[in-house]
mmCIF file of C-alpha atoms and ligand atoms in Angstrom:
data_model
loop_
_atom_site.group_PDB
_atom_site.id
_atom_site.type_symbol
_atom_site.label_atom_id
_atom_site.label_comp_id
_atom_site.label_asym_id
_atom_site.label_seq_id
_atom_site.Cartn_x
_atom_site.Cartn_y
_atom_site.Cartn_z
ATOM 1 C CA UNK A 1 -90.943 -70.714 -2.411
ATOM 2 C CA UNK A 2 -89.291 -67.684 -3.989
ATOM 3 C CA UNK A 3 -86.282 -65.818 -2.548
ATOM 4 C CA UNK A 4 -85.536 -62.109 -2.860
ATOM 5 C CA UNK A 5 -82.638 -60.076 -1.577
ATOM 6 C CA UNK A 6 -84.100 -57.837 1.164
ATOM 7 C CA UNK A 7 -82.375 -55.095 3.130
ATOM 8 C CA UNK A 8 -82.336 -55.170 6.935
ATOM 9 C CA UNK A 9 -84.203 -52.040 8.010
ATOM 10 C CA UNK A 10 -84.006 -52.259 11.799
ATOM 11 C CA UNK A 11 -82.599 -54.471 14.538
ATOM 12 C CA UNK A 12 -84.000 -54.157 18.061
ATOM 13 C CA UNK A 13 -82.564 -56.012 21.029
ATOM 14 C CA UNK A 14 -85.383 -57.846 22.811
ATOM 15 C CA UNK A 15 -83.386 -59.652 25.518
ATOM 16 C CA UNK A 16 -79.715 -60.446 26.147
ATOM 17 C CA UNK A 17 -79.886 -63.189 23.517
ATOM 18 C CA UNK A 18 -82.783 -62.228 21.239
ATOM 19 C CA UNK A 19 -83.372 -59.604 18.555
ATOM 20 C CA UNK A 20 -86.178 -58.396 16.363
ATOM 21 C CA UNK A 21 -85.060 -57.960 12.749
ATOM 22 C CA UNK A 22 -87.187 -55.929 10.314
ATOM 23 C CA UNK A 23 -86.857 -56.130 6.548
ATOM 24 C CA UNK A 24 -87.505 -53.494 3.960
ATOM 25 C CA UNK A 25 -89.976 -55.069 1.533
ATOM 26 C CA UNK A 26 -90.281 -52.821 -1.536
ATOM 27 C CA UNK A 27 -93.840 -51.898 -2.505
ATOM 28 C CA UNK A 28 -93.719 -53.975 -5.710
ATOM 29 C CA UNK A 29 -93.106 -57.087 -3.585
ATOM 30 C CA UNK A 30 -95.854 -56.430 -0.993
ATOM 31 C CA UNK A 31 -98.326 -58.745 -2.680
ATOM 32 C CA UNK A 32 -95.824 -61.624 -2.878
ATOM 33 C CA UNK A 33 -94.929 -61.103 0.779
ATOM 34 C CA UNK A 34 -98.545 -60.982 2.005
ATOM 35 C CA UNK A 35 -98.877 -63.386 4.911
ATOM 36 C CA UNK A 36 -101.287 -64.845 7.415
ATOM 37 C CA UNK A 37 -100.619 -64.478 11.153
ATOM 38 C CA UNK A 38 -98.522 -67.478 12.210
ATOM 39 C CA UNK A 39 -96.616 -67.895 8.930
ATOM 40 C CA UNK A 40 -92.833 -67.817 8.548
ATOM 41 C CA UNK A 41 -90.144 -66.833 6.076
ATOM 42 C CA UNK A 42 -86.998 -68.816 5.283
ATOM 43 C CA UNK A 43 -83.573 -67.221 5.262
ATOM 44 C CA UNK A 44 -80.860 -68.560 3.008
ATOM 45 C CA UNK A 45 -77.502 -67.601 4.461
ATOM 46 C CA UNK A 46 -74.549 -69.014 2.530
ATOM 47 C CA UNK A 47 -76.570 -72.072 1.586
ATOM 48 C CA UNK A 48 -77.881 -72.661 5.146
ATOM 49 C CA UNK A 49 -81.664 -72.364 5.339
ATOM 50 C CA UNK A 50 -83.518 -71.518 8.542
ATOM 51 C CA UNK A 51 -87.175 -70.663 9.126
ATOM 52 C CA UNK A 52 -88.284 -67.682 11.228
ATOM 53 C CA UNK A 53 -91.873 -66.763 12.058
ATOM 54 C CA UNK A 54 -93.154 -63.296 11.263
ATOM 55 C CA UNK A 55 -94.093 -61.409 14.424
ATOM 56 C CA UNK A 56 -96.155 -58.440 13.216
ATOM 57 C CA UNK A 57 -99.798 -58.236 12.218
ATOM 58 C CA UNK A 58 -100.175 -58.514 8.422
ATOM 59 C CA UNK A 59 -102.393 -55.403 8.583
ATOM 60 C CA UNK A 60 -99.376 -53.289 9.529
ATOM 61 C CA UNK A 61 -97.392 -54.134 6.370
ATOM 62 C CA UNK A 62 -94.260 -54.756 8.427
ATOM 63 C CA UNK A 63 -92.038 -57.770 7.977
ATOM 64 C CA UNK A 64 -90.162 -58.633 11.171
ATOM 65 C CA UNK A 65 -88.830 -61.765 12.793
ATOM 66 C CA UNK A 66 -87.815 -62.466 16.393
ATOM 67 C CA UNK A 67 -84.652 -64.533 16.667
ATOM 68 C CA UNK A 68 -83.321 -66.107 19.826
ATOM 69 C CA UNK A 69 -79.671 -67.072 19.706
ATOM 70 C CA UNK A 70 -79.283 -70.796 20.450
ATOM 71 C CA UNK A 71 -76.153 -72.080 22.229
ATOM 72 C CA UNK A 72 -73.713 -72.987 19.409
ATOM 73 C CA UNK A 73 -76.472 -72.170 16.947
ATOM 74 C CA UNK A 74 -74.789 -71.154 13.708
ATOM 75 C CA UNK A 75 -77.378 -68.932 12.062
ATOM 76 C CA UNK A 76 -79.249 -67.669 15.142
ATOM 77 C CA UNK A 77 -75.951 -66.473 16.702
ATOM 78 C CA UNK A 78 -74.997 -64.723 13.477
ATOM 79 C CA UNK A 79 -78.395 -62.997 13.255
ATOM 80 C CA UNK A 80 -78.421 -61.989 16.915
ATOM 81 C CA UNK A 81 -74.813 -60.811 17.162
ATOM 82 C CA UNK A 82 -73.357 -59.913 13.774
ATOM 83 C CA UNK A 83 -76.103 -58.826 11.404
ATOM 84 C CA UNK A 84 -76.263 -55.052 10.815
ATOM 85 C CA UNK A 85 -78.836 -52.579 9.558
ATOM 86 C CA UNK A 86 -78.304 -52.159 5.789
ATOM 87 C CA UNK A 87 -77.120 -55.759 5.282
ATOM 88 C CA UNK A 88 -78.961 -57.764 2.659
ATOM 89 C CA UNK A 89 -80.319 -61.277 3.164
ATOM 90 C CA UNK A 90 -81.974 -63.804 0.900
ATOM 91 C CA UNK A 91 -85.510 -63.981 2.285
ATOM 92 C CA UNK A 92 -88.229 -66.302 0.992
ATOM 93 C CA UNK A 93 -91.872 -65.382 0.484
ATOM 94 C CA UNK A 94 -93.987 -66.396 3.531
ATOM 95 C CA UNK A 95 -95.413 -69.878 3.988
ATOM 96 C CA UNK A 96 -96.657 -72.225 6.692
ATOM 97 C CA UNK A 97 -99.834 -73.782 8.038
ATOM 98 C CA UNK A 98 -99.682 -72.586 11.657
ATOM 99 C CA UNK A 99 -102.684 -70.315 11.172
ATOM 100 C CA UNK A 100 -106.187 -69.992 12.581
ATOM 101 C CA UNK A 101 -109.427 -68.933 10.899
ATOM 102 C CA UNK A 102 -110.513 -65.302 11.315
ATOM 103 C CA UNK A 103 -113.881 -64.773 13.022
ATOM 104 C CA UNK A 104 -114.412 -61.009 13.341
ATOM 105 C CA UNK A 105 -118.081 -61.241 14.329
ATOM 106 C CA UNK A 106 -117.860 -63.953 16.972
ATOM 107 C CA UNK A 107 -117.121 -63.943 20.668
ATOM 108 C CA UNK A 108 -114.433 -66.578 20.990
ATOM 109 C CA UNK A 109 -111.618 -67.744 23.244
ATOM 110 C CA UNK A 110 -108.146 -68.499 21.930
ATOM 111 C CA UNK A 111 -105.559 -70.354 23.953
ATOM 112 C CA UNK A 112 -101.819 -70.325 23.264
ATOM 113 C CA UNK A 113 -99.073 -72.290 25.004
ATOM 114 C CA UNK A 114 -95.565 -71.252 24.154
ATOM 115 C CA UNK A 115 -91.967 -71.075 25.352
ATOM 116 C CA UNK A 116 -88.932 -68.953 24.490
ATOM 117 C CA UNK A 117 -88.883 -67.846 20.840
ATOM 118 C CA UNK A 118 -92.121 -69.787 20.269
ATOM 119 C CA UNK A 119 -93.918 -66.543 21.138
ATOM 120 C CA UNK A 120 -92.992 -65.061 17.725
ATOM 121 C CA UNK A 121 -95.894 -66.368 15.578
ATOM 122 C CA UNK A 122 -98.248 -65.949 18.555
ATOM 123 C CA UNK A 123 -97.396 -62.215 18.607
ATOM 124 C CA UNK A 124 -98.599 -61.914 15.019
ATOM 125 C CA UNK A 125 -101.806 -63.839 15.772
ATOM 126 C CA UNK A 126 -102.417 -61.810 18.928
ATOM 127 C CA UNK A 127 -101.879 -58.435 17.330
ATOM 128 C CA UNK A 128 -103.992 -59.287 14.265
ATOM 129 C CA UNK A 129 -106.832 -60.769 16.311
ATOM 130 C CA UNK A 130 -106.952 -57.740 18.595
ATOM 131 C CA UNK A 131 -107.140 -55.471 15.562
ATOM 132 C CA UNK A 132 -109.946 -57.450 13.943
ATOM 133 C CA UNK A 133 -111.988 -59.140 16.718
ATOM 134 C CA UNK A 134 -113.686 -56.964 19.282
ATOM 135 C CA UNK A 135 -114.911 -59.801 21.490
ATOM 136 C CA UNK A 136 -111.924 -62.127 21.526
ATOM 137 C CA UNK A 137 -110.430 -63.547 24.731
ATOM 138 C CA UNK A 138 -106.806 -64.405 24.014
ATOM 139 C CA UNK A 139 -104.977 -66.373 26.737
ATOM 140 C CA UNK A 140 -101.228 -66.867 26.451
ATOM 141 C CA UNK A 141 -99.351 -69.285 28.708
ATOM 142 C CA UNK A 142 -95.717 -68.357 28.163
ATOM 143 C CA UNK A 143 -92.709 -70.176 29.662
ATOM 144 C CA UNK A 144 -89.305 -68.516 30.038
ATOM 145 C CA UNK A 145 -86.202 -68.873 32.186
ATOM 146 C CA UNK A 146 -86.996 -65.692 34.084
ATOM 147 C CA UNK A 147 -88.464 -62.237 33.645
ATOM 148 C CA UNK A 148 -85.412 -60.962 31.764
ATOM 149 C CA UNK A 149 -85.629 -63.605 29.074
ATOM 150 C CA UNK A 150 -89.170 -62.740 27.948
ATOM 151 C CA UNK A 151 -89.116 -61.783 24.266
ATOM 152 C CA UNK A 152 -91.565 -58.944 23.389
ATOM 153 C CA UNK A 153 -92.087 -58.204 27.086
ATOM 154 C CA UNK A 154 -92.892 -54.498 26.539
ATOM 155 C CA UNK A 155 -95.144 -55.180 23.595
ATOM 156 C CA UNK A 156 -97.102 -57.771 25.559
ATOM 157 C CA UNK A 157 -97.502 -55.326 28.449
ATOM 158 C CA UNK A 158 -98.661 -52.567 26.088
ATOM 159 C CA UNK A 159 -101.217 -54.854 24.452
ATOM 160 C CA UNK A 160 -102.534 -55.876 27.864
ATOM 161 C CA UNK A 161 -102.908 -52.202 28.785
ATOM 162 C CA UNK A 162 -104.613 -51.357 25.507
ATOM 163 C CA UNK A 163 -106.949 -54.384 25.504
ATOM 164 C CA UNK A 164 -107.371 -55.283 29.203
ATOM 165 C CA UNK A 165 -110.553 -57.273 28.583
ATOM 166 C CA UNK A 166 -109.213 -59.275 25.667
ATOM 167 C CA UNK A 167 -105.627 -60.212 26.558
ATOM 168 C CA UNK A 168 -104.599 -62.532 29.393
ATOM 169 C CA UNK A 169 -100.897 -63.304 29.686
ATOM 170 C CA UNK A 170 -99.695 -65.922 32.137
ATOM 171 C CA UNK A 171 -95.922 -65.910 32.609
ATOM 172 C CA UNK A 172 -94.197 -69.084 33.797
ATOM 173 C CA UNK A 173 -90.523 -69.116 34.850
ATOM 174 C CA UNK A 174 -88.232 -72.107 35.046
ATOM 175 C CA UNK A 175 -85.482 -70.333 37.018
ATOM 176 C CA UNK A 176 -87.250 -67.632 39.002
ATOM 177 C CA UNK A 177 -89.712 -68.299 41.782
ATOM 178 C CA UNK A 178 -93.089 -66.591 41.751
ATOM 179 C CA UNK A 179 -95.569 -66.222 44.587
ATOM 180 C CA UNK A 180 -98.160 -68.529 43.068
ATOM 181 C CA UNK A 181 -96.436 -71.920 42.675
ATOM 182 C CA UNK A 182 -98.519 -72.715 39.611
ATOM 183 C CA UNK A 183 -96.339 -70.296 37.613
ATOM 184 C CA UNK A 184 -93.052 -71.941 38.604
ATOM 185 C CA UNK A 185 -91.506 -74.387 36.112
ATOM 186 C CA UNK A 186 -92.486 -75.803 32.749
ATOM 187 C CA UNK A 187 -96.020 -76.691 31.741
ATOM 188 C CA UNK A 188 -96.129 -80.457 32.085
ATOM 189 C CA UNK A 189 -99.206 -82.693 32.258
ATOM 190 C CA UNK A 190 -99.817 -81.967 35.941
ATOM 191 C CA UNK A 191 -99.463 -78.226 35.428
ATOM 192 C CA UNK A 192 -101.853 -78.365 32.489
ATOM 193 C CA UNK A 193 -104.495 -80.009 34.705
ATOM 194 C CA UNK A 194 -104.012 -77.273 37.320
ATOM 195 C CA UNK A 195 -104.423 -74.592 34.651
ATOM 196 C CA UNK A 196 -107.695 -76.198 33.588
ATOM 197 C CA UNK A 197 -108.865 -76.391 37.195
ATOM 198 C CA UNK A 198 -107.891 -72.885 38.198
ATOM 199 C CA UNK A 199 -107.534 -70.572 35.196
ATOM 200 C CA UNK A 200 -109.280 -71.710 32.012
ATOM 201 C CA UNK A 201 -112.621 -73.284 31.247
ATOM 202 C CA UNK A 202 -111.655 -75.556 28.367
ATOM 203 C CA UNK A 203 -115.293 -75.761 27.242
ATOM 204 C CA UNK A 204 -115.086 -72.128 26.215
ATOM 205 C CA UNK A 205 -111.950 -72.564 24.089
ATOM 206 C CA UNK A 206 -112.421 -72.334 20.310
ATOM 207 C CA UNK A 207 -108.850 -72.701 19.030
ATOM 208 C CA UNK A 208 -105.689 -73.846 20.824
ATOM 209 C CA UNK A 209 -102.166 -73.122 19.639
ATOM 210 C CA UNK A 210 -98.903 -74.637 20.858
ATOM 211 C CA UNK A 211 -95.508 -73.383 19.708
ATOM 212 C CA UNK A 212 -92.126 -74.252 21.142
ATOM 213 C CA UNK A 213 -89.946 -77.253 21.877
ATOM 214 C CA UNK A 214 -90.996 -80.664 20.618
ATOM 215 C CA UNK A 215 -91.684 -82.155 24.049
ATOM 216 C CA UNK A 216 -93.992 -79.301 25.033
ATOM 217 C CA UNK A 217 -95.968 -79.678 21.819
ATOM 218 C CA UNK A 218 -96.331 -83.437 22.106
ATOM 219 C CA UNK A 219 -97.426 -83.246 25.744
ATOM 220 C CA UNK A 220 -99.817 -80.323 25.429
ATOM 221 C CA UNK A 221 -101.421 -81.166 22.079
ATOM 222 C CA UNK A 222 -102.338 -84.567 23.539
ATOM 223 C CA UNK A 223 -103.686 -83.065 26.775
ATOM 224 C CA UNK A 224 -105.697 -80.392 24.951
ATOM 225 C CA UNK A 225 -107.219 -83.076 22.749
ATOM 226 C CA UNK A 226 -108.050 -85.280 25.759
ATOM 227 C CA UNK A 227 -109.662 -82.290 27.437
ATOM 228 C CA UNK A 228 -112.161 -82.134 24.585
ATOM 229 C CA UNK A 229 -110.761 -79.910 21.838
ATOM 230 C CA UNK A 230 -110.900 -81.753 18.517
ATOM 231 C CA UNK A 231 -107.759 -81.980 16.371
ATOM 232 C CA UNK A 232 -109.074 -79.519 13.791
ATOM 233 C CA UNK A 233 -108.923 -76.796 16.432
ATOM 234 C CA UNK A 234 -105.459 -77.645 17.781
ATOM 235 C CA UNK A 235 -102.640 -75.934 15.891
ATOM 236 C CA UNK A 236 -98.952 -76.386 16.531
ATOM 237 C CA UNK A 237 -95.569 -75.304 15.186
ATOM 238 C CA UNK A 238 -92.436 -77.201 16.110
ATOM 239 C CA UNK A 239 -89.445 -74.885 15.914
ATOM 240 C CA UNK A 240 -86.701 -77.295 16.656
ATOM 241 C CA UNK A 241 -86.326 -80.285 18.982
ATOM 242 C CA UNK A 242 -83.456 -78.554 20.720
ATOM 243 C CA UNK A 243 -85.050 -75.145 21.379
ATOM 244 C CA UNK A 244 -84.183 -74.191 24.947
ATOM 245 C CA UNK A 245 -86.212 -71.874 27.219
HETATM 246 C C1 LIG B 301 -91.429 -73.170 11.134
HETATM 247 C C2 LIG B 301 -90.309 -72.701 12.033
HETATM 248 C C3 LIG B 301 -90.338 -71.427 12.558
HETATM 249 C C4 LIG B 301 -89.308 -70.976 13.363
HETATM 250 N N1 LIG B 301 -89.386 -69.729 13.904
HETATM 251 C C5 LIG B 301 -88.410 -69.284 14.720
HETATM 252 C C6 LIG B 301 -88.497 -67.996 15.320
HETATM 253 O O1 LIG B 301 -89.456 -67.249 15.094
HETATM 254 N N2 LIG B 301 -87.494 -67.600 16.129
HETATM 255 C C7 LIG B 301 -86.405 -68.398 16.398
HETATM 256 O O2 LIG B 301 -85.503 -67.967 17.130
HETATM 257 N N3 LIG B 301 -86.311 -69.633 15.855
HETATM 258 C C8 LIG B 301 -87.277 -70.080 15.016
HETATM 259 N N4 LIG B 301 -87.169 -71.328 14.454
HETATM 260 C C9 LIG B 301 -85.932 -72.105 14.665
HETATM 261 C C10 LIG B 301 -84.878 -71.683 13.615
HETATM 262 O O3 LIG B 301 -85.311 -72.052 12.321
HETATM 263 C C11 LIG B 301 -83.512 -72.333 13.836
HETATM 264 O O4 LIG B 301 -83.680 -73.719 13.914
HETATM 265 C C12 LIG B 301 -82.816 -71.833 15.085
HETATM 266 O O5 LIG B 301 -82.577 -70.425 14.990
HETATM 267 C C13 LIG B 301 -81.468 -72.544 15.284
HETATM 268 O O6 LIG B 301 -80.686 -72.362 14.138
HETATM 269 P P1 LIG B 301 -79.089 -72.241 14.253
HETATM 270 O O7 LIG B 301 -78.517 -72.249 12.881
HETATM 271 O O8 LIG B 301 -78.697 -71.130 15.133
HETATM 272 O O9 LIG B 301 -78.737 -73.541 15.023
HETATM 273 P P2 LIG B 301 -77.993 -74.823 14.436
HETATM 274 O O10 LIG B 301 -76.596 -74.457 14.145
HETATM 275 O O11 LIG B 301 -78.809 -75.406 13.332
HETATM 276 O O12 LIG B 301 -78.146 -75.705 15.710
HETATM 277 C C14 LIG B 301 -79.416 -75.861 16.357
HETATM 278 C C15 LIG B 301 -79.201 -76.306 17.772
HETATM 279 O O13 LIG B 301 -78.711 -77.595 17.744
HETATM 280 C C16 LIG B 301 -77.516 -77.639 18.435
HETATM 281 N N5 LIG B 301 -76.615 -78.394 17.593
HETATM 282 C C17 LIG B 301 -76.165 -78.060 16.369
HETATM 283 N N6 LIG B 301 -75.345 -79.002 15.909
HETATM 284 C C18 LIG B 301 -75.274 -79.933 16.866
HETATM 285 C C19 LIG B 301 -74.598 -81.150 16.980
HETATM 286 N N7 LIG B 301 -73.821 -81.612 16.005
HETATM 287 N N8 LIG B 301 -74.758 -81.873 18.107
HETATM 288 C C20 LIG B 301 -75.537 -81.442 19.096
HETATM 289 N N9 LIG B 301 -76.211 -80.286 19.045
HETATM 290 C C21 LIG B 301 -76.082 -79.545 17.941
HETATM 291 C C22 LIG B 301 -77.012 -76.232 18.629
HETATM 292 O O14 LIG B 301 -76.423 -76.087 19.903
HETATM 293 C C23 LIG B 301 -78.256 -75.442 18.554
HETATM 294 O O15 LIG B 301 -78.792 -75.232 19.839
HETATM 295 C C24 LIG B 301 -88.208 -71.812 13.643
HETATM 296 C C25 LIG B 301 -88.175 -73.095 13.109
HETATM 297 C C26 LIG B 301 -89.198 -73.541 12.307
HETATM 298 C C27 LIG B 301 -89.134 -74.942 11.749
#
């Protein structure tokens, strides 16, 4: 892993406690910073290292991360509240194995379960897949506190409008009631079974991704496997055991 000093190009507020931070990667470093959808960079801030997933499609040659400030979180609070455009940070070259194969000529169904800032690598996968796969069906089951805490809410809506036949976003809230009870609360084992009964035909799923808090990953990876998806096609990224939605 190699670090370079990169300049912060843009900071966009995504929610009350989350920001999107874009870095200026000089042309001579583009090759080193090439990445696959789902990969992350590591920031080194005064000796503290934290990983953050890249949220853009690699095709767009943009390097951005989505950071959600954690309660008492040292680095996430600094990034969300104090970092300024023009500041320089030590940023590693991308790495990580939370990636899926590209299948531009196939009709396939992708399934993602995520919560809170876990959407970040999924955004990159979604955007890239939509750019490169005409026949993809991409289902995202996304848990948040409420509507206002959805990171990338506008971007998700725009992608749904642009690719209505390819993108299916299912929002779940833990602290806001919705008309259909299935969308209220976290996705536990029971909820997963309901989703399989009512929304998704698991036999059509080619790759499943889970990204978020540890408990969600452990529960859902097991359930997805029991439902018939073999381990090779189940991909997960554990952000942090204490990630809150
Ligand atoms: C591969 C990977 C990708 C990631 N991608 C993203 C991403 O895209 N976006 C994102 O927002 N995050 C991402 N994360 C998480 C990120 O790396 C950080 O872990 C997160 O931002 C919290 O860091 P922090 O310094 O703010 O919190 P820390 O200061 O490290 O604390 C983490 C949490 O633990 C609690 N805590 C700290 N110390 C204690 C203590 N002594 N006792 C009890 N509780 C304590 C804090 O309240 C806080 O909630 C990713 C993690 C990994 C591993």
